[in-house]
Short mmCIF file of C-alpha atoms in Angstrom, two decimals:
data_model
loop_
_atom_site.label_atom_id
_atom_site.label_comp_id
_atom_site.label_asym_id
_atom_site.label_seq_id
_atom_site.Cartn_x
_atom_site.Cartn_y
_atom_site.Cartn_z
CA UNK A 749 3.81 20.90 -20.92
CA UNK A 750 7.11 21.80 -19.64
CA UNK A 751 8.14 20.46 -16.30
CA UNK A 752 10.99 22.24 -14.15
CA UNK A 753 12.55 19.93 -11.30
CA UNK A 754 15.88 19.48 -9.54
CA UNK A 755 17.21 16.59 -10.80
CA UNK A 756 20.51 14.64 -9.46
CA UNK A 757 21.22 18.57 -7.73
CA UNK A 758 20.91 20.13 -11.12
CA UNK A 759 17.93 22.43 -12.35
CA UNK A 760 16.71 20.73 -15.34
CA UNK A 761 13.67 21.40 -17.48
CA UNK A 762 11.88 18.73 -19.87
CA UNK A 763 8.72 18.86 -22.02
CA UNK A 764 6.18 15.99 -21.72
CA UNK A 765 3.05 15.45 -23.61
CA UNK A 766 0.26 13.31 -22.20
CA UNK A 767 -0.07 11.17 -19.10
CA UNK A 768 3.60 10.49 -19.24
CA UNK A 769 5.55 8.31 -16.48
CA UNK A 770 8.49 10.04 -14.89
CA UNK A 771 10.53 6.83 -15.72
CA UNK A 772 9.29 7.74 -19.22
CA UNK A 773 10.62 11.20 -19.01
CA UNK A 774 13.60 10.21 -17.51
CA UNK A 775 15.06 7.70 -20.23
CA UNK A 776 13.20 9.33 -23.73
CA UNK A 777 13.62 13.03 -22.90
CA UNK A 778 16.02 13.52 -20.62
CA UNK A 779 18.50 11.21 -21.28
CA UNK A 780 18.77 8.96 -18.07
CA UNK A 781 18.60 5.39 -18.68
CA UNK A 782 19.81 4.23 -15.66
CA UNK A 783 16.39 3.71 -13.93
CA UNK A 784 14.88 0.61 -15.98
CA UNK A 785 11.58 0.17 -17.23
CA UNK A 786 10.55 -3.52 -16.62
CA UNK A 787 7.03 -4.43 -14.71
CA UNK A 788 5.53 -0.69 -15.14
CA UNK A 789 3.22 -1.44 -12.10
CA UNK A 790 5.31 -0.93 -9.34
CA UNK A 791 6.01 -4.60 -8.37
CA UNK A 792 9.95 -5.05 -9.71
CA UNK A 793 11.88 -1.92 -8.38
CA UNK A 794 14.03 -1.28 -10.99
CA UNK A 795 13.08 2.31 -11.70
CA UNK A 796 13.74 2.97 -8.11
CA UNK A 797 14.37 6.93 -7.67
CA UNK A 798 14.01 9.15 -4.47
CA UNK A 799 11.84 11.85 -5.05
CA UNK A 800 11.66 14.32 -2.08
CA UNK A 801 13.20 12.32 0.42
CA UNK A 802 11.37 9.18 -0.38
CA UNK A 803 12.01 5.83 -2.19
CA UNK A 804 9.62 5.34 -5.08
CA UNK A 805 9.22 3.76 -7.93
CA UNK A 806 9.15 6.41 -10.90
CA UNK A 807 6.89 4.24 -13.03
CA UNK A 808 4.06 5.24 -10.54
CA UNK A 809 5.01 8.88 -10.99
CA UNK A 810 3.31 10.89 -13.42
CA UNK A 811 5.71 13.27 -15.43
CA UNK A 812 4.02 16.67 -14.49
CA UNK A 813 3.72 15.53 -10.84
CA UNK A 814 7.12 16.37 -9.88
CA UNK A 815 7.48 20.34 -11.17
CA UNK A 816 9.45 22.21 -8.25
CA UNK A 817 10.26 18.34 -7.08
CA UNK A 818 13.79 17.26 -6.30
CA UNK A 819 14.66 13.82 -7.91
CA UNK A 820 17.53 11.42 -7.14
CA UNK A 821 18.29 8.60 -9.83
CA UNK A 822 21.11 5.86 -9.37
CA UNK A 823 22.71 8.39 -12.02
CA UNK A 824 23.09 10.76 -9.01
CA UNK A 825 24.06 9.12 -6.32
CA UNK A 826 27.80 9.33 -6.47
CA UNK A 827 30.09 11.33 -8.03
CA UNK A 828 31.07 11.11 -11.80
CA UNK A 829 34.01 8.90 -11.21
CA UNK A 830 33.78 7.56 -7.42
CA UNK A 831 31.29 5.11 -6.44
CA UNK A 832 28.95 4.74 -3.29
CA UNK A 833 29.45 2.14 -0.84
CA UNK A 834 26.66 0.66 -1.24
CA UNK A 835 27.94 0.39 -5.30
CA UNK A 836 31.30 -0.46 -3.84
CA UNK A 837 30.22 -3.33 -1.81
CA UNK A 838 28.00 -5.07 -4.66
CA UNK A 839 30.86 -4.70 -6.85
CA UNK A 840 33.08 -6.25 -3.90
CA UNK A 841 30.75 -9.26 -3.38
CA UNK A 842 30.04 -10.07 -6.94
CA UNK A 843 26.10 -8.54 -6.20
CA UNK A 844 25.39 -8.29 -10.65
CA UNK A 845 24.60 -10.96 -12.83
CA UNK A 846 22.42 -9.40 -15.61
CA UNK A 847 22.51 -6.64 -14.12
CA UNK A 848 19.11 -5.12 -15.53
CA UNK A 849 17.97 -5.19 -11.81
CA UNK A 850 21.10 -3.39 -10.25
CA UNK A 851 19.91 0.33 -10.29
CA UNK A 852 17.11 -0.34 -8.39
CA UNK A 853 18.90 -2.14 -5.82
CA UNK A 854 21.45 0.52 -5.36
CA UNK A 855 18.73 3.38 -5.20
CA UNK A 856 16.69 1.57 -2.64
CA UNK A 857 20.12 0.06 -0.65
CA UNK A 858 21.37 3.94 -0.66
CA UNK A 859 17.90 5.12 0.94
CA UNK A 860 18.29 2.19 3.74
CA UNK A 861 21.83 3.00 4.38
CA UNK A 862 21.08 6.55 5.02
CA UNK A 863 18.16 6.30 7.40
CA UNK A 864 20.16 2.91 8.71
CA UNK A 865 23.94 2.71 8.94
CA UNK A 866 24.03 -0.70 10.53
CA UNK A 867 20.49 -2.66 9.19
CA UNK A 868 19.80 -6.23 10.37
CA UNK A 869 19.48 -8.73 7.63
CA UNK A 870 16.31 -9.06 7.97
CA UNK A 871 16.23 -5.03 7.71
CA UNK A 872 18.07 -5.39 4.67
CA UNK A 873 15.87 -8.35 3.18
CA UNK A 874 12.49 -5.92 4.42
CA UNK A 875 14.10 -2.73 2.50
CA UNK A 876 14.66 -4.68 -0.39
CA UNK A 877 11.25 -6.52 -0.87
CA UNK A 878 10.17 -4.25 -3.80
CA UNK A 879 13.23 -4.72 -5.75
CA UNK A 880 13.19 -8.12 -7.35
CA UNK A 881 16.20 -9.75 -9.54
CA UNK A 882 15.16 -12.36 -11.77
CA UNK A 883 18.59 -13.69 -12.02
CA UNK A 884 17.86 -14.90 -8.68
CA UNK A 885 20.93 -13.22 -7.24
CA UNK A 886 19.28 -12.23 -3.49
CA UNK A 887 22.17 -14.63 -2.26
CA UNK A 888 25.23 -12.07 -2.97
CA UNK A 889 22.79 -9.11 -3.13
CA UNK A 890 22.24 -9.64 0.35
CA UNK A 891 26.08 -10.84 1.29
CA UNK A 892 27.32 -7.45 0.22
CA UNK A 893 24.73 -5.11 2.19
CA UNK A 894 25.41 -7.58 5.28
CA UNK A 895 29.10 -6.69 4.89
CA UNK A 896 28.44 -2.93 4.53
CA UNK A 897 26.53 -2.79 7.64
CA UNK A 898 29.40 -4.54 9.58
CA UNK A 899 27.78 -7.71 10.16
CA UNK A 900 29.41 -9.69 7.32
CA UNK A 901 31.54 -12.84 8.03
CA UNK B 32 -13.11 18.85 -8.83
CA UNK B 33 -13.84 20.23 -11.93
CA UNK B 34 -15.97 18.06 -14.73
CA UNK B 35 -13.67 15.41 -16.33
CA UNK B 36 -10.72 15.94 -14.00
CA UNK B 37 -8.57 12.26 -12.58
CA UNK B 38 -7.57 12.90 -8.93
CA UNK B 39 -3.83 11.51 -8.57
CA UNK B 40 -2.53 10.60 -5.21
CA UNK B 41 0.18 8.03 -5.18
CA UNK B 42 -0.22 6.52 -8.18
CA UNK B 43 -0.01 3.42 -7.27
CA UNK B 44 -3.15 2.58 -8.67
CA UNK B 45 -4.29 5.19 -11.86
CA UNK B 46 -0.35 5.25 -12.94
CA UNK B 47 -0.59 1.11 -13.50
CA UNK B 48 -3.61 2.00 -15.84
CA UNK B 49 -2.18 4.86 -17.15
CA UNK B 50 1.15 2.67 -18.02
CA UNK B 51 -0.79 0.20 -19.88
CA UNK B 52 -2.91 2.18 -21.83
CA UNK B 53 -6.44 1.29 -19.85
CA UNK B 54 -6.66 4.82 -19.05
CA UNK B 55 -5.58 8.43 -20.18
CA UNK B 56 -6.85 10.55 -18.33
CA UNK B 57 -6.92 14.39 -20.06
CA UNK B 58 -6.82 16.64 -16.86
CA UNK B 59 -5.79 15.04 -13.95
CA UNK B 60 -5.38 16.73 -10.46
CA UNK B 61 -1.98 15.76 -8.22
CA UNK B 62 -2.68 15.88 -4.83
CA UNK B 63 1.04 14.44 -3.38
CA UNK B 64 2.18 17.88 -2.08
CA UNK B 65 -1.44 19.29 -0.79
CA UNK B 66 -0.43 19.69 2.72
CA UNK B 67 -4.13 19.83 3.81
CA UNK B 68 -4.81 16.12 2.41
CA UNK B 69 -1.76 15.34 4.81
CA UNK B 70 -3.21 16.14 8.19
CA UNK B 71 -4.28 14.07 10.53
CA UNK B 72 -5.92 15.09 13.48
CA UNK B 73 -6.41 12.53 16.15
CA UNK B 74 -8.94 10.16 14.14
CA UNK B 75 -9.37 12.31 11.42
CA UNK B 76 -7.02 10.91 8.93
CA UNK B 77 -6.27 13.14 5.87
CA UNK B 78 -6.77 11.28 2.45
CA UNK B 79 -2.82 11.96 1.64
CA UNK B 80 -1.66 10.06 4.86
CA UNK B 81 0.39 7.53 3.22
CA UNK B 82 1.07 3.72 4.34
CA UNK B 83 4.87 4.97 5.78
CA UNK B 84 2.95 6.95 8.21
CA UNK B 85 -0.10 4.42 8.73
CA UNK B 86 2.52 1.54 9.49
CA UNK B 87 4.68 3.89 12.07
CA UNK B 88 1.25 5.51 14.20
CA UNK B 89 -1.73 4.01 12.74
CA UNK B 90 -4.20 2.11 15.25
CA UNK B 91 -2.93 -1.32 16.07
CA UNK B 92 -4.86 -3.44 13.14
CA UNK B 93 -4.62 -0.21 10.48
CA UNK B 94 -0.91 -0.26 11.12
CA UNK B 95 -0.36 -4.01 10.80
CA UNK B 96 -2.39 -3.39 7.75
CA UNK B 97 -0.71 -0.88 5.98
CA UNK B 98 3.09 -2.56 7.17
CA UNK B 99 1.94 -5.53 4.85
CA UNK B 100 1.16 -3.42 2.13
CA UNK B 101 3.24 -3.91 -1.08
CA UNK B 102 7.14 -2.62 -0.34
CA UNK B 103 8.81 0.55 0.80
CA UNK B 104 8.19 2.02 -2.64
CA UNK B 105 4.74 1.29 -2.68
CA UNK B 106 4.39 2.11 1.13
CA UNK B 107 6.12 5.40 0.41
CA UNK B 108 3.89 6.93 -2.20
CA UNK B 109 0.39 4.62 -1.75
CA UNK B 110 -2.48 6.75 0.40
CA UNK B 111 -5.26 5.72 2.60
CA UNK B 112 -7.38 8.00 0.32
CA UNK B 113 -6.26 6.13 -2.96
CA UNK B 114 -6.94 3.14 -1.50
CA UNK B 115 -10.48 4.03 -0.49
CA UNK B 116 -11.17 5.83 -3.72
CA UNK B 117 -10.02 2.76 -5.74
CA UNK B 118 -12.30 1.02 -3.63
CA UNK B 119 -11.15 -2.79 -4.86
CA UNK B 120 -12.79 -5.34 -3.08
CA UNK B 121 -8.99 -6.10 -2.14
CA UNK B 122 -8.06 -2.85 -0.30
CA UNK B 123 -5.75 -3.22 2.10
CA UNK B 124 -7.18 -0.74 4.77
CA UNK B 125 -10.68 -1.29 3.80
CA UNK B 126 -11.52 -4.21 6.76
CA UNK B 127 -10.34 -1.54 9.20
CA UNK B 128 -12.68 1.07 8.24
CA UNK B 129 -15.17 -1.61 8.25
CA UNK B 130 -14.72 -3.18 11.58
CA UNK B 131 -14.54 0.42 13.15
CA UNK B 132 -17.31 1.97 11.11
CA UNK B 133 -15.73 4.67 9.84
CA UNK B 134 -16.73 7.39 7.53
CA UNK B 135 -15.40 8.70 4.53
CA UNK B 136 -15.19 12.43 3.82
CA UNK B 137 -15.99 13.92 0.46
CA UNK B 138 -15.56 17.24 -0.27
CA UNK B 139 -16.59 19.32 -3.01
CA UNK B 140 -16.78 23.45 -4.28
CA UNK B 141 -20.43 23.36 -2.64
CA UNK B 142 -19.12 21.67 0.55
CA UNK B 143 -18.47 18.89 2.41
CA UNK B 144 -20.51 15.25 3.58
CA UNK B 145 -19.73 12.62 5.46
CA UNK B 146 -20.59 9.16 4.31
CA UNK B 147 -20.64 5.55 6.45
CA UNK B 148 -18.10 3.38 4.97
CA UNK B 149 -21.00 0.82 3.84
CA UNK B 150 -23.00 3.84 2.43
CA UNK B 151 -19.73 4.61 0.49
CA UNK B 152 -18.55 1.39 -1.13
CA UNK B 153 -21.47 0.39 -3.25
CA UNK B 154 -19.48 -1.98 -5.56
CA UNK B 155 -16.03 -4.03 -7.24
CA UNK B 156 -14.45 -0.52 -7.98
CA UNK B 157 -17.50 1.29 -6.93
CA UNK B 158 -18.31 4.21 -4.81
CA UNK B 159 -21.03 6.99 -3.81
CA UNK B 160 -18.66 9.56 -4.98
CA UNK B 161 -19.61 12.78 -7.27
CA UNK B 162 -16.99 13.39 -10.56
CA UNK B 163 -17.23 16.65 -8.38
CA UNK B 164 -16.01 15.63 -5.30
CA UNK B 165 -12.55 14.47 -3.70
CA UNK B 166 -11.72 12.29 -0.77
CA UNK B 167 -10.95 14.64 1.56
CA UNK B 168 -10.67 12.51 4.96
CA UNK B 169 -11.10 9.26 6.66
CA UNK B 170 -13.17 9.72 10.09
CA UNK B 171 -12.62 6.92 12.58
CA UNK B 172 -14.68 6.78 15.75
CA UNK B 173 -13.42 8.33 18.87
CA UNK B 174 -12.90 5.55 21.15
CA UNK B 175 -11.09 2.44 19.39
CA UNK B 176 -11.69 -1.42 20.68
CA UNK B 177 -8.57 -2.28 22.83
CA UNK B 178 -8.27 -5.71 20.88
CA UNK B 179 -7.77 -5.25 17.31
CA UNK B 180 -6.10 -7.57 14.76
CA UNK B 181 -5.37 -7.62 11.19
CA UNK B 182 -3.93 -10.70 9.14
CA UNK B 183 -4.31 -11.67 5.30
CA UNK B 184 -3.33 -14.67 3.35
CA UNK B 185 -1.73 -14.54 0.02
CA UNK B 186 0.80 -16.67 -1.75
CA UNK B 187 3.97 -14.27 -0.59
CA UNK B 188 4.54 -11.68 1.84
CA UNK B 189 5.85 -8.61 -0.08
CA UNK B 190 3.78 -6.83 -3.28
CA UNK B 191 1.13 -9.51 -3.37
CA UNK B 192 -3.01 -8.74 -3.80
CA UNK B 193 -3.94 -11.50 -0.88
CA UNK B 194 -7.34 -13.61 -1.74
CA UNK B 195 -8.54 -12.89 2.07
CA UNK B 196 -7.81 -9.96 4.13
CA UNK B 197 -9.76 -9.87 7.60
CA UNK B 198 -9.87 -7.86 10.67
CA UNK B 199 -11.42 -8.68 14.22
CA UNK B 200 -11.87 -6.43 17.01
CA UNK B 201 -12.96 -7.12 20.32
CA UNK B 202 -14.36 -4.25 22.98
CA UNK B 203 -13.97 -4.78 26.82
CA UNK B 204 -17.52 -5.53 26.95
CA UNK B 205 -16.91 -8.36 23.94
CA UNK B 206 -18.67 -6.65 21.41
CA UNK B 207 -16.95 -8.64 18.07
CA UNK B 208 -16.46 -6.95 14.83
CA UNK B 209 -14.86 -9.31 11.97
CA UNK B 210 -14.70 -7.45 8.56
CA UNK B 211 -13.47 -9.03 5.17
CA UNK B 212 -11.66 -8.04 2.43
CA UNK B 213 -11.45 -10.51 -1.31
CA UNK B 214 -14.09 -12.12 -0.30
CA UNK B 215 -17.61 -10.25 -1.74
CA UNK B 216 -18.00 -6.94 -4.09
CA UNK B 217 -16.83 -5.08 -1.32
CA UNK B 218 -15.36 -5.59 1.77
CA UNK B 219 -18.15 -7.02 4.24
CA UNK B 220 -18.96 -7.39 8.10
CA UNK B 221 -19.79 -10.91 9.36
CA UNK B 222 -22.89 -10.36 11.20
CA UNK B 223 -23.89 -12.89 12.30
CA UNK B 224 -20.69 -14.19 13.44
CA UNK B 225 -20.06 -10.86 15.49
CA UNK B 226 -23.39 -11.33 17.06
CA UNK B 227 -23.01 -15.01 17.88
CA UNK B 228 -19.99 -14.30 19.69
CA UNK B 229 -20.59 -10.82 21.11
CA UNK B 230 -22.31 -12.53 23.77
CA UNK B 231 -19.79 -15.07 24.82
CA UNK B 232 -17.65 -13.38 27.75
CA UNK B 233 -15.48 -16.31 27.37
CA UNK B 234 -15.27 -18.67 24.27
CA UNK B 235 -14.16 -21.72 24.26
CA UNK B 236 -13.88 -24.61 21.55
CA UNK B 237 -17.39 -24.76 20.76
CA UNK B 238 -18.12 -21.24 20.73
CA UNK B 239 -15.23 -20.50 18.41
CA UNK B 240 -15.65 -23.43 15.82
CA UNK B 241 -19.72 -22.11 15.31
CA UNK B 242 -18.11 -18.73 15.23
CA UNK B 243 -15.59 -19.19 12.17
CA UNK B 244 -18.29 -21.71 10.23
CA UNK B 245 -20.29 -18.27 10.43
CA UNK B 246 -17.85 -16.46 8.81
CA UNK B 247 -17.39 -19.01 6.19
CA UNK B 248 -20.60 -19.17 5.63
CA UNK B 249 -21.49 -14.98 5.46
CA UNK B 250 -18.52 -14.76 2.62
CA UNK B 251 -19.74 -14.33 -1.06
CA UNK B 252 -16.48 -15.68 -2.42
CA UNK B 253 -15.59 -15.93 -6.45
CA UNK B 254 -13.19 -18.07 -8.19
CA UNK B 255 -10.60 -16.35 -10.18
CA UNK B 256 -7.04 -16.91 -11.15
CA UNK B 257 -5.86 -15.76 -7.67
CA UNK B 258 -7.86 -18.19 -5.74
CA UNK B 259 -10.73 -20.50 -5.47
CA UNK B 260 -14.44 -19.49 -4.28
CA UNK B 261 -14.26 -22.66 -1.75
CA UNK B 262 -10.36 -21.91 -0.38
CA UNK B 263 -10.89 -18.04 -0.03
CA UNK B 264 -14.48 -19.36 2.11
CA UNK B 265 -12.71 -21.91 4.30
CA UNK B 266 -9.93 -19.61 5.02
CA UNK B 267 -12.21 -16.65 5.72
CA UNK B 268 -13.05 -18.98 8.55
CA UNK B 269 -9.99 -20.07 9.57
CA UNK B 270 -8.44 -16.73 9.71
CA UNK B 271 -11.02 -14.66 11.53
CA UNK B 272 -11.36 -17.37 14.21
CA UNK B 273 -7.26 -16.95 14.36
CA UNK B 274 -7.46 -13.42 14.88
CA UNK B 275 -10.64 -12.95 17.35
CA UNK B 276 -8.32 -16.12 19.51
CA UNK B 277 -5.68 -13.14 19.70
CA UNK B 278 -8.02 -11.06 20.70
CA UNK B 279 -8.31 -13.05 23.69
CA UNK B 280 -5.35 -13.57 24.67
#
């Protein structure tokens, strides 16, 4: 089948066959390999998108489910050469190690930001318990959304 | 539903099988955006409602419930009906619907019936659902117990399947409910423990340590590789007493 869905603010079409994952759909046919394919059950985060208005994770999605949806990756969430704060203040605190974790984290940190200018840290900890980084890097991962919330020392 | 045909809700469930190949389902029906599956109507509680909106204006122990379930991402896209339609002995919002007694809706092209929640669940995974029919609606009882109280034990607090879920309510005239979750095929009442204590206006030490060797004693617990048949018993003890002492409070 062919699905038609606003993706990243641009009308984009893509053909599917089977019970296909958007994640799936996102990296093989359209081209978008920023979301990451890890746990594939929803546990790890890192295929994080926002798909009308709210924070999922596109593993869960099935492919056809999202025809007349609108879908956000980390791929759209800033302009082509400017990054969003939140991106801004990982790169600031040194938030990457691997890095294989990072999109999902910035997907998920964007959707807190924008319902929550100034989160708590334990806010910030809550909003960020489906997102895990195996590097272990919560430490600066956490630093740098503390700091873009104002309540950084 | 026609013949053959996988309902979808949020996927939180058939997309995991679907990912690694247990299932593949041929004609499947999405039911995200079916506004009618959304409603909720004082305590009729579409099938779409999803844990975001269960966690913000849910009744007291279905809130703390669904507030503990998975992340935002799972909380975001996971529905009440999925999670009765899945029917795992490990539901998350099952004890609720057992405490309260609620019903389960089904609907189907030659109408609709309403089914107790122990009429429903029949077994691990099972239910009294028809290929034909959908989950249309979760029907809770008009007037809610004051005291209600949901906790669950599992080895971390964020996207974990706990190895004892319980709720206990408590009506002003001390009628006791405790429902389980992880602990039998499907999520049970402890009888005798709610009638033991049902009668107590005012328990004290005694009354409460009779009441949770009850519970640990109604529980049909397994051993598996989340937990053991004698720890999930204990704590089913241990936890409902903890919950019915907050009820008193």
């Amino acid at each position: 089948m062919i699905v038609s869905f606003k993706l990243n603010g641009e009308e984009t079409t893509a053909r599917v066959t089977g019970p296909l994952s958007l994640l799936d759909m996102l990296r093989d046919e359209v081209g978008l390999p920023g979301s990451k394919s890890a746990c594939e059950q929803g546990e790890c985060g890192s295929c994080s998108i926002v798909l009308d208005g709210e924070l999922v994770c596109s593993c869960l999605v099935l492919a056809g489910d999202v025809e007349g949806s609108e879908v956000t990756t980390v791929e759209g969430v800033a302009g082509a050469d400017v990054l969003h704060p939140v991106q801004e203040a990982m790169h600031e605190a040194g938030a990457v190690q691997c890095g294989f974790c990072t999109p999902g984290f910035v997907v998920a940190a964007v959707d807190l930001f924008e319902s929550n200018p100034s989160p708590t840290t334990s806010e910030i900890k809550e909003a960020l318990a489906g997102n895990i980084c195996r590097c272990t890097g919560y430490g600066a991962i956490i630093r740098a959304f503390e700091q873009l919330a104002g309540r950084g020392t | 539903m026609g013949e053959g045909a996988t309902a979808l809700a949020g996927g939180t469930d058939l997309m995991v099988e679907v990912n690694f190949g247990h299932t593949r389902p041929e004609n499947v029906v999405a039911l995200r955006r079916v506004e009618e599956l959304a409603q909720w109507e004082g305590g009729r509680i579409g099938a779409g409602v999803t844990w975001r909106r269960l966690e913000r204006d849910g009744p007291r122990a279905l809130a703390q419930a669904a507030r503990t379930v998975g992340s935002p991402q799972i909380r975001n896209a996971g529905t009440l009906g999925g999670n009765v339609g899945t029917a795992s002995p490990a539901g998350d919002g099952l004890p609720f619907l057992a405490a309260v007694d609620a019903s389960i809706e089904l609907a189907s092209e030659s109408g609709r019936r309403t089914l107790r929640w122990d009429d429903f669940f029949i077994g691990v995974k099972k239910t009294a659902r028809r290929p034909d029919e959908l989950i249309s609606a979760i029907q809770l009882p008009e007037a809610l117990p004051d005291r209600q109280e949901f906790a669950k034990i599992g080895v971390r607090n964020a996207m974990v399947i706990a190895t004892v879920y319980c709720v206990v309510t408590r009506a002003e005239d001390g009628e006791t409910r405790v429902a389980l979750g992880s602990v039998a095929p499907t999520t049970i009442r402890a009888r005798r423990a709610e009638e033991l204590i049902s009668s107590v206006a005012s328990p004290g030490e005694e009354d409460l340590r009779e009441f949770a060797r009850l519970v640990s004693e109604e529980v049909t617990p397994i051993t598996d590789h989340r937990s053991t048949e004698q720890y999930r018993r204990h704590s089913s003890g241990v936890l409902a007493r903890r919950l019915l002492e907050r009820c008193l409070r």
